[in-house]
Coordinates of N, CA, C and O in Angstrom, one line a residue:
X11 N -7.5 -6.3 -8.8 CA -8.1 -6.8 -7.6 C -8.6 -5.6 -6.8 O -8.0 -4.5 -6.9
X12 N -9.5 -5.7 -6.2 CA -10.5 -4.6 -5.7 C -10.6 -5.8 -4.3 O -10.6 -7.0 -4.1
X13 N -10.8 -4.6 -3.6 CA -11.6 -5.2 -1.9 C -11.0 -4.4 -0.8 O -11.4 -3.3 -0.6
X14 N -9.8 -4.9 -0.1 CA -9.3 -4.0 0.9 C -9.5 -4.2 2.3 O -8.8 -4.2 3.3
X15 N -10.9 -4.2 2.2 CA -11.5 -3.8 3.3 C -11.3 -5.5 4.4 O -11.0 -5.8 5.5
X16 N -11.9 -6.1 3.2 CA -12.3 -7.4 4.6 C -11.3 -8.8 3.2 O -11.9 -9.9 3.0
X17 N -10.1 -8.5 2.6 CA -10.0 -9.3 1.2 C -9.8 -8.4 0.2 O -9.4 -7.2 0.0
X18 N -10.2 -9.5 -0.4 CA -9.9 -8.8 -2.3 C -10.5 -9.5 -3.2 O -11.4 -10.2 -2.7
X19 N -10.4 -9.4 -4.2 CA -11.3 -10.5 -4.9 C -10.4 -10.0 -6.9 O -10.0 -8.9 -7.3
X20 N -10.5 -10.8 -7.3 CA -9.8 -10.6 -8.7 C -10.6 -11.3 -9.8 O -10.7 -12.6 -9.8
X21 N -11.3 -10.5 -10.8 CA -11.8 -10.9 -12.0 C -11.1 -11.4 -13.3 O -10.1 -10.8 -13.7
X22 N -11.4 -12.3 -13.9 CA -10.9 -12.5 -15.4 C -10.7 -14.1 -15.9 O -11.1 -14.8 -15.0
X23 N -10.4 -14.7 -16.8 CA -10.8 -15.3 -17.4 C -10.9 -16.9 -16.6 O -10.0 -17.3 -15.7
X24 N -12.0 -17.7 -17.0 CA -11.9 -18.6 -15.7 C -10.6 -19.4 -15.7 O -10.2 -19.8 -14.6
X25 N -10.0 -19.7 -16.8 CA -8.3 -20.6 -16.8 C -7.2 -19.5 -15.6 O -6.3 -19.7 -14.8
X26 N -7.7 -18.4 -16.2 CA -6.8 -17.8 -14.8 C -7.1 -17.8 -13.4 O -6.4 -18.0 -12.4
X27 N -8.6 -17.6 -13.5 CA -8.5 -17.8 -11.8 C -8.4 -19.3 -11.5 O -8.1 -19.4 -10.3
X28 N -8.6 -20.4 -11.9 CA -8.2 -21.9 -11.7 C -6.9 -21.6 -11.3 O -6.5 -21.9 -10.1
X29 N -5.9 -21.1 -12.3 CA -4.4 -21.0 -11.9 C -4.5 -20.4 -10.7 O -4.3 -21.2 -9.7
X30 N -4.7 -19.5 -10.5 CA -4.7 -18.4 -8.5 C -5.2 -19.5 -7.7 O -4.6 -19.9 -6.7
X31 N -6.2 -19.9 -8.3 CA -7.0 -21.0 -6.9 C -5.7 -22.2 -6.2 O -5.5 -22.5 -5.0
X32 N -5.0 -22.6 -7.6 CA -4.0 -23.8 -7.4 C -2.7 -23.4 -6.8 O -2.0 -23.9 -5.9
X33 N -2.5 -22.3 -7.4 CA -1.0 -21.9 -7.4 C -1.1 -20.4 -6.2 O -0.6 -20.8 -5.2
X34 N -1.4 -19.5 -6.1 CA -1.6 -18.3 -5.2 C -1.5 -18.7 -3.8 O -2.2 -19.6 -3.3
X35 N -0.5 -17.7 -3.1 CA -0.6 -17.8 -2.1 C -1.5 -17.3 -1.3 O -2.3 -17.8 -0.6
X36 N -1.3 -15.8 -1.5 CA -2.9 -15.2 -0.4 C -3.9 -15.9 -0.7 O -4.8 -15.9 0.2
X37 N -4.2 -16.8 -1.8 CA -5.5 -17.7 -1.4 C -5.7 -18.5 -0.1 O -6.6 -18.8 0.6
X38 N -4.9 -18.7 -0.1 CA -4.6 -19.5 1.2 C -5.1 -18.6 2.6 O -5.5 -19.1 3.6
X39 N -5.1 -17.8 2.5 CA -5.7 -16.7 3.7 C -7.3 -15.7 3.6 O -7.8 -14.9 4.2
X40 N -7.7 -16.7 1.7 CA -8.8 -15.2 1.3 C -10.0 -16.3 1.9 O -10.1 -17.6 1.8
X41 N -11.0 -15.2 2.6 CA -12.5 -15.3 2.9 C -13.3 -14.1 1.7 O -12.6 -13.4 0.9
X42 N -14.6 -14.3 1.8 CA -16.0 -14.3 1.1 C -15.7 -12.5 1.1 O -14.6 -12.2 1.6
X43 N -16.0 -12.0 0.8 CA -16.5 -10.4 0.8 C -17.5 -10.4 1.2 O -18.4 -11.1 0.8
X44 N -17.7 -9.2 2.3 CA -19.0 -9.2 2.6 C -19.7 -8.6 1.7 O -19.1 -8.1 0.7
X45 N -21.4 -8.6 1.7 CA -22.3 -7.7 0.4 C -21.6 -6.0 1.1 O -21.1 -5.1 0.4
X46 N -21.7 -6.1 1.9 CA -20.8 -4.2 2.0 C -19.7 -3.7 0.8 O -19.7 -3.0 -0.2
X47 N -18.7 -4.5 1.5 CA -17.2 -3.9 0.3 C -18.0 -4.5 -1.1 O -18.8 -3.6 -1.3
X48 N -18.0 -5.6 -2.1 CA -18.6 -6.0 -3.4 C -19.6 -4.8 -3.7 O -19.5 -4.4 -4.9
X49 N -20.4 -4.2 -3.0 CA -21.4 -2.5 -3.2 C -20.5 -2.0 -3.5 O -20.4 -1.7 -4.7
X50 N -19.5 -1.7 -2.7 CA -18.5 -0.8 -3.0 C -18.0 -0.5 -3.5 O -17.8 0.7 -3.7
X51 N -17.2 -1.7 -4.2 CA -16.3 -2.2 -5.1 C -17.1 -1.7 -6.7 O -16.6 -1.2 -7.7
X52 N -18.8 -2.3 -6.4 CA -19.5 -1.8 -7.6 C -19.6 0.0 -7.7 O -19.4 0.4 -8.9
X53 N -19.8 1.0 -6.9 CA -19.8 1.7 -6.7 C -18.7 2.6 -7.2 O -18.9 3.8 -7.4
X54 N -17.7 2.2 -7.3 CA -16.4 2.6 -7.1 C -15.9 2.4 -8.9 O -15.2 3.2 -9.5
X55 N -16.5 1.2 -9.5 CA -16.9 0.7 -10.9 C -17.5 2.1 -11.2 O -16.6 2.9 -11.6
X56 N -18.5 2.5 -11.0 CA -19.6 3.5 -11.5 C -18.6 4.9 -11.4 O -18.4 5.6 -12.4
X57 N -18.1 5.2 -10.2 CA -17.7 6.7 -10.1 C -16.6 6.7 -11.3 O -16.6 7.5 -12.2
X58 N -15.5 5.6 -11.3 CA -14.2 5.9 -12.5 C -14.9 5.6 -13.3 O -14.0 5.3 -14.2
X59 N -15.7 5.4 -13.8 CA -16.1 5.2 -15.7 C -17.0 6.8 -15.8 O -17.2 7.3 -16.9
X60 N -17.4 7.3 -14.8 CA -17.7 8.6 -15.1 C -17.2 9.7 -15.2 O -17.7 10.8 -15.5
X61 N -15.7 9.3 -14.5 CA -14.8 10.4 -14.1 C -13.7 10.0 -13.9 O -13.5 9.1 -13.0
X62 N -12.5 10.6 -14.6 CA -11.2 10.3 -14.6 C -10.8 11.4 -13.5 O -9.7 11.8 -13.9
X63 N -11.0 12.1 -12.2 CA -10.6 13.2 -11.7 C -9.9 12.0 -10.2 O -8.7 12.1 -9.8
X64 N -10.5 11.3 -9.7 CA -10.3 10.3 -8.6 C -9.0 9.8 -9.2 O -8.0 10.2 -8.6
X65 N -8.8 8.8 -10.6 CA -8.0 8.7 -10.8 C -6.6 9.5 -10.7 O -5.6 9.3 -10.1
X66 N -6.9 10.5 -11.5 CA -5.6 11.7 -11.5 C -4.9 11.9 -10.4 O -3.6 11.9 -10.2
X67 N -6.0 12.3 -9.3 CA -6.1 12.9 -8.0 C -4.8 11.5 -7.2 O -3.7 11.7 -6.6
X68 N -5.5 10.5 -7.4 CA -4.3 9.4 -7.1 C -2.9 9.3 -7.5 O -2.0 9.1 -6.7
X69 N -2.9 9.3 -8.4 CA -1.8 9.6 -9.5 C -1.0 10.2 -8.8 O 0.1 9.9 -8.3
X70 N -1.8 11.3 -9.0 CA -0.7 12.8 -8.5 C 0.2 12.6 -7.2 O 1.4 12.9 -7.0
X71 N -0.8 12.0 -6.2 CA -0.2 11.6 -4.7 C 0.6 10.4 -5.0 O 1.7 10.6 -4.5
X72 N 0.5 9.2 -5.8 CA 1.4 8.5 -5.8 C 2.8 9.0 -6.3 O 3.9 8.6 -5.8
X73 N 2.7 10.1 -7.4 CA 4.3 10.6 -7.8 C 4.3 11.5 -7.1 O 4.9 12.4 -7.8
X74 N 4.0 11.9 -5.9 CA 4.4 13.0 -5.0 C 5.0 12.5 -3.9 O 5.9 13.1 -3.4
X75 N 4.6 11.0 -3.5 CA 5.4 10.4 -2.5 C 6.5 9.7 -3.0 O 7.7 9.9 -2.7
X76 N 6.0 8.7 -4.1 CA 7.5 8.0 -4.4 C 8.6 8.8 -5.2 O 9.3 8.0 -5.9
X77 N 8.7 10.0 -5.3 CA 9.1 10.9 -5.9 C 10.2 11.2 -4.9 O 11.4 11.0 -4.9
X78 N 9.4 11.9 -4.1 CA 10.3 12.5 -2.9 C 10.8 11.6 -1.8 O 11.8 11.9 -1.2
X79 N 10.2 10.7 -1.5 CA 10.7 9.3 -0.6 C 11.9 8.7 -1.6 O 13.0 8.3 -1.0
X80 N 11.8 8.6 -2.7 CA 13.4 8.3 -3.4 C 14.3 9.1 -3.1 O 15.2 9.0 -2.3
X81 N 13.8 10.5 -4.0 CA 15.1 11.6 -3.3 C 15.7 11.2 -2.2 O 16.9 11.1 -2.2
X82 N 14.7 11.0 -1.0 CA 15.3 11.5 0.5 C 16.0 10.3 1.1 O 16.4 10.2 2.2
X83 N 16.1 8.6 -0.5 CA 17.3 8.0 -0.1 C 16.5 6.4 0.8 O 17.1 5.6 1.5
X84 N 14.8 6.5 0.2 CA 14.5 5.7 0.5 C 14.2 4.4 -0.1 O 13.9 4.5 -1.3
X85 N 14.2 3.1 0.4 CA 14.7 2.0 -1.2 C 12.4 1.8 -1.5 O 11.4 1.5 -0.8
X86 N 12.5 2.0 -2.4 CA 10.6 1.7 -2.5 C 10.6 0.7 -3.6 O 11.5 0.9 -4.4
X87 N 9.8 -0.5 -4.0 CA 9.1 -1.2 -4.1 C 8.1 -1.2 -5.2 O 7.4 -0.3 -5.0
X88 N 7.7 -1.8 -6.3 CA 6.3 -1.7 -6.5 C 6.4 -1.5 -7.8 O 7.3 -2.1 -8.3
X89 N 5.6 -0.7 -8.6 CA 5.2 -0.3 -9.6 C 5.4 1.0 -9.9 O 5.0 0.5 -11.0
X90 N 5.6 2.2 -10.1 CA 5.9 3.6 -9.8 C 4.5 4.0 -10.0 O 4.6 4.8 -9.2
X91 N 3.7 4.0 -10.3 CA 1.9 4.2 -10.7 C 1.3 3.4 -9.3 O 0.2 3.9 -9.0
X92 N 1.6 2.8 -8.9 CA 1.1 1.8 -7.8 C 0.8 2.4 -6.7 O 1.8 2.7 -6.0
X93 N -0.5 2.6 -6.1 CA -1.0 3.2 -4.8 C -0.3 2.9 -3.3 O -0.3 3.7 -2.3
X94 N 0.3 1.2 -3.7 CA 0.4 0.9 -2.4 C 2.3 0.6 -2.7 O 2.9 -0.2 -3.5
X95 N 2.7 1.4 -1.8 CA 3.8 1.7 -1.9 C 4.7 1.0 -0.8 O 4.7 1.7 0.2
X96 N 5.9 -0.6 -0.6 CA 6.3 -1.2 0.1 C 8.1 -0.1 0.4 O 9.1 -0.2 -0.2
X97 N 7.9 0.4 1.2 CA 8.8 0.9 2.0 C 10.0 0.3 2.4 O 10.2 0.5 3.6
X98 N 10.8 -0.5 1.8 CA 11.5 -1.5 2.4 C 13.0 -1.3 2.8 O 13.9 -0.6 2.3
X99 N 13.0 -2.2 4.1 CA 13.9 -2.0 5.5 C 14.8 -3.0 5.7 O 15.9 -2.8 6.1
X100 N 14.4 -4.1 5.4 CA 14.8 -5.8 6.0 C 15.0 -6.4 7.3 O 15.3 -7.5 7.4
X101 N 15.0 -5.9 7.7 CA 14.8 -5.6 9.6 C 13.2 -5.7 9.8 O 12.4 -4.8 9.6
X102 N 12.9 -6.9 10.5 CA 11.5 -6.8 11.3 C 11.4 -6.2 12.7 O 10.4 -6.0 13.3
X103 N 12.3 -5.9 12.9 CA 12.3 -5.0 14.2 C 12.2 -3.6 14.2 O 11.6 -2.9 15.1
X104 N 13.1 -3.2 13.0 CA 13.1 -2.0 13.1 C 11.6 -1.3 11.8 O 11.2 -0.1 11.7
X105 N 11.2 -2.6 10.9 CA 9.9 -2.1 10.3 C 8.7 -1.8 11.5 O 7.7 -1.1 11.2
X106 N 9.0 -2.4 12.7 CA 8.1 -2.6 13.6 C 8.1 -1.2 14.4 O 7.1 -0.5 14.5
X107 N 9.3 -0.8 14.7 CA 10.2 0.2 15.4 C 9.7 1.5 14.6 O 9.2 2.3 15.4
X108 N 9.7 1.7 12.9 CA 9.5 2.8 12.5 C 7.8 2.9 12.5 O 7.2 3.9 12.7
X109 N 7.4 1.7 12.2 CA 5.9 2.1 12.2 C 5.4 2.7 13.1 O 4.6 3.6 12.8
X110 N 5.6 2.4 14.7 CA 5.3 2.9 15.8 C 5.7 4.2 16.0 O 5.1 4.8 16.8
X111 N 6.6 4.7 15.6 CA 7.1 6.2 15.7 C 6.6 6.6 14.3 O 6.1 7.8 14.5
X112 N 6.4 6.3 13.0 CA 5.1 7.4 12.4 C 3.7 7.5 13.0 O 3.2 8.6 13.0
X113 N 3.0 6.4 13.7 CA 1.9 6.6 14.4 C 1.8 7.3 15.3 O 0.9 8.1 15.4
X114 N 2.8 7.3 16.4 CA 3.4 8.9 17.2 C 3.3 10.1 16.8 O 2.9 11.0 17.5
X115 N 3.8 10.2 15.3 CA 3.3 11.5 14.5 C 2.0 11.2 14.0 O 1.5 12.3 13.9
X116 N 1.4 10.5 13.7 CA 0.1 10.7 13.3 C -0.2 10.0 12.0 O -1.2 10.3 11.4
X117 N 0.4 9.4 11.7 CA 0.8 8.5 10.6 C 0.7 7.2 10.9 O 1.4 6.7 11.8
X118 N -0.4 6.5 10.2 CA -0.7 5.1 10.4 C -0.5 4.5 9.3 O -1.3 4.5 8.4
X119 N 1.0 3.6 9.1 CA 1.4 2.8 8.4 C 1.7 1.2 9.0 O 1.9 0.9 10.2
X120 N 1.6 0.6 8.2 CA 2.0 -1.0 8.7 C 3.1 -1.5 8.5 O 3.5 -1.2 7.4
X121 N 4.2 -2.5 9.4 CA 5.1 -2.7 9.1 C 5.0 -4.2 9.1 O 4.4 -4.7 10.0
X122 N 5.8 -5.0 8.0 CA 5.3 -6.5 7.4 C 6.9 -6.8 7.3 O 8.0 -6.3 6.9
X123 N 6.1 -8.1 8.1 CA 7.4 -9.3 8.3 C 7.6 -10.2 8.2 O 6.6 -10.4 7.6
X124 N 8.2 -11.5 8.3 CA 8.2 -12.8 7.9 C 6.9 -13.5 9.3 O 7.0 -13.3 10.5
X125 N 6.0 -14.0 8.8 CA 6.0 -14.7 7.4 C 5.0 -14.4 6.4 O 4.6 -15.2 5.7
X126 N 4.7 -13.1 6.5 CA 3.7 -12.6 5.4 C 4.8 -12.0 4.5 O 4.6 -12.2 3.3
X127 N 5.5 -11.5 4.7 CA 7.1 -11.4 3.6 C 7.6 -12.3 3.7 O 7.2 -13.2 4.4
X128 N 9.1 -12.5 2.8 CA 10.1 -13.3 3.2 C 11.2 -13.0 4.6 O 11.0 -12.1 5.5
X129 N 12.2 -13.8 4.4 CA 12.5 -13.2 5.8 C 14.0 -12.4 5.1 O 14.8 -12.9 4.3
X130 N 13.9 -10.8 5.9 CA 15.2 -10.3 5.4 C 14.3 -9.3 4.1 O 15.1 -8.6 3.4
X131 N 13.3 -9.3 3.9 CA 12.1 -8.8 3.3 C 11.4 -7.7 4.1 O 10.7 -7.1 3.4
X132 N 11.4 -7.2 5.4 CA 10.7 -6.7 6.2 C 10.5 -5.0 5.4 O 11.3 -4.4 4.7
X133 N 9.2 -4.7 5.6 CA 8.8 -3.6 5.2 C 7.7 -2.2 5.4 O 6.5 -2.5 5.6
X134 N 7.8 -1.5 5.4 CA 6.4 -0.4 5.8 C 5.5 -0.2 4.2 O 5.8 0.5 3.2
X135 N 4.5 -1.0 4.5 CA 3.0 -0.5 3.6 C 2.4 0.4 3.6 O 1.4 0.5 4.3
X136 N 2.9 1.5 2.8 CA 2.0 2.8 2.9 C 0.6 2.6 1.6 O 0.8 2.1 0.4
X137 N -0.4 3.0 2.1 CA -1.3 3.1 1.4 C -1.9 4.3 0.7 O -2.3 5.2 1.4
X138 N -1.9 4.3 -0.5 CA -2.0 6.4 -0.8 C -3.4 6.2 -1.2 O -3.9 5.1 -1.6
X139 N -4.3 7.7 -1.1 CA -5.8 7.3 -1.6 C -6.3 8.7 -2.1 O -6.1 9.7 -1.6
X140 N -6.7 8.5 -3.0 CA -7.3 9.7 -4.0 C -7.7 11.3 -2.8 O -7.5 12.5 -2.9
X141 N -8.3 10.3 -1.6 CA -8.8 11.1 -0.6 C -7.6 11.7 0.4 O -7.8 12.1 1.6
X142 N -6.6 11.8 -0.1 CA -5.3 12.2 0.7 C -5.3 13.7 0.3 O -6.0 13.9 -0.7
X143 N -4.9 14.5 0.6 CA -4.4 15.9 -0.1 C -3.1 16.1 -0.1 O -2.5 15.6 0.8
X144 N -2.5 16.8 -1.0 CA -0.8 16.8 -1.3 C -0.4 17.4 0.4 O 0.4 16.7 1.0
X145 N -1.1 18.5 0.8 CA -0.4 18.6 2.5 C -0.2 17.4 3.2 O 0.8 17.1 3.9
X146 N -1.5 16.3 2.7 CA -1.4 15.2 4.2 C -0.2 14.3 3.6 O 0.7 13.9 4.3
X147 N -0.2 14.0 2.0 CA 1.1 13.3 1.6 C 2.3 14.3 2.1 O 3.0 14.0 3.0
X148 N 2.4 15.1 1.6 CA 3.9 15.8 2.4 C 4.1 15.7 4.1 O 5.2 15.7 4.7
X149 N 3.2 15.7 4.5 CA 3.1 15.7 5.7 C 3.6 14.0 6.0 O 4.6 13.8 6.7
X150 N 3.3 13.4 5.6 CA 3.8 12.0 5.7 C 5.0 11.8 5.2 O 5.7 11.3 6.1
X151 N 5.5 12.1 4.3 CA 6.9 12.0 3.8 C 7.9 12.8 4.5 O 9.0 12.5 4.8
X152 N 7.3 13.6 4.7 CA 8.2 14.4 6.2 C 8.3 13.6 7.2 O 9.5 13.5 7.5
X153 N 7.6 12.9 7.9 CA 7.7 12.2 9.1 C 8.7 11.2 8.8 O 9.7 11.0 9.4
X154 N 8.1 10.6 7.5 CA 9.2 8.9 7.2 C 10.4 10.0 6.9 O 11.3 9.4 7.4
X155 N 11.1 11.1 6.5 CA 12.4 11.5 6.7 C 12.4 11.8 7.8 O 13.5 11.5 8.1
X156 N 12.0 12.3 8.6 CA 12.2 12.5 10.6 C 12.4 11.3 10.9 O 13.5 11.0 11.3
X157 N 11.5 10.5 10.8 CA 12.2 9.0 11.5 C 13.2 7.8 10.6 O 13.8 6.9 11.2
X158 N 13.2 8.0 9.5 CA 14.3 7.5 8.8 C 15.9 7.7 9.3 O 16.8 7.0 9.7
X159 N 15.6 9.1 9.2 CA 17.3 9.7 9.9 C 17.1 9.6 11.3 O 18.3 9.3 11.6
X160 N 16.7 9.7 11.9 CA 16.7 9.1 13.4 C 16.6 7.8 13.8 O 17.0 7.5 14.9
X161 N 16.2 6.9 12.9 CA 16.3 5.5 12.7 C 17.7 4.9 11.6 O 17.7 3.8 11.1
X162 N 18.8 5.8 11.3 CA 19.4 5.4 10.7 C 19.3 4.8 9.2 O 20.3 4.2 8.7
X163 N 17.8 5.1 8.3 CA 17.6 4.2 7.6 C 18.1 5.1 5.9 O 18.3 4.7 4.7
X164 N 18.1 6.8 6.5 CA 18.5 7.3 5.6 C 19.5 8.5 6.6 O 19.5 8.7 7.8
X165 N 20.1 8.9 5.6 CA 21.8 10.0 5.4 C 20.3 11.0 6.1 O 20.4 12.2 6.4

């Protein structure tokens, strides 16, 4: 699935997307893509089939955060390859609580709660992007341990 920006959109065979259409739940919330993000989306097609360095470059930040955000005792979510990395707390208050004190530092993450999770599910969505540099990832993982241990969430 590609989009992001305004949705998402997911290709492949038509018995599968029938199944998404019936059974998925973000369907239930998805609108049209604008022609902007779908450009992009193609765009974005064109740069990784000519170059595996975007990819890597990703990579590399994803096992630099979930790497050291484990060490430092934090529970993560996901896929270990997986860009978008669920931070999870189970407290909607206090996902609420920490998000606002990384944005204090400078760190803009989202904190997700029932009913876009389950409840007792509550979580911080960090998003990693090729376009990050290992400084600004460390730099982030430092804050979520400043405010983890100040929020109690880690030793």
């Amino acid at each position: 699935a590609l989009g992001g920006a305004t949705g998402g959109y997911t290709t492949g065979p038509k018995a599968l997307i029938e199944v998404l259409r019936n059974k998925a739940r973000p369907y239930l919330f998805s609108n049209t893509l604008a022609p902007a993000v779908a450009g992009a989306s193609l765009e974005v097609f064109r740069m990784i089939s000519e170059s595996s360095d975007l990819v890597e470059k990703l990579l590399s930040n994803v096992k630099q955060f979930r790497t050291q955000m484990a060490a430092a005792g934090f529970t993560l979510s996901g896929h270990d390859d997986c860009p978008i990395v669920p931070v999870m707390l189970g407290d909607a208050r206090l996902a609420s609580e920490l998000s606002d004190e990384m944005l204090s530092r400078g760190v803009y993450v989202v904190g997700f709660s029932f009913p876009v999770v389950p409840k007792g599910k509550a979580r911080i969505r960090v998003q990693l992007s090729a376009d990050h540099t290992p400084a600004q990832v460390q730099s982030c993982i430092d804050a979520f341990i400043e405010v983890g241990k100040a929020k109690g969430v880690i030793a």
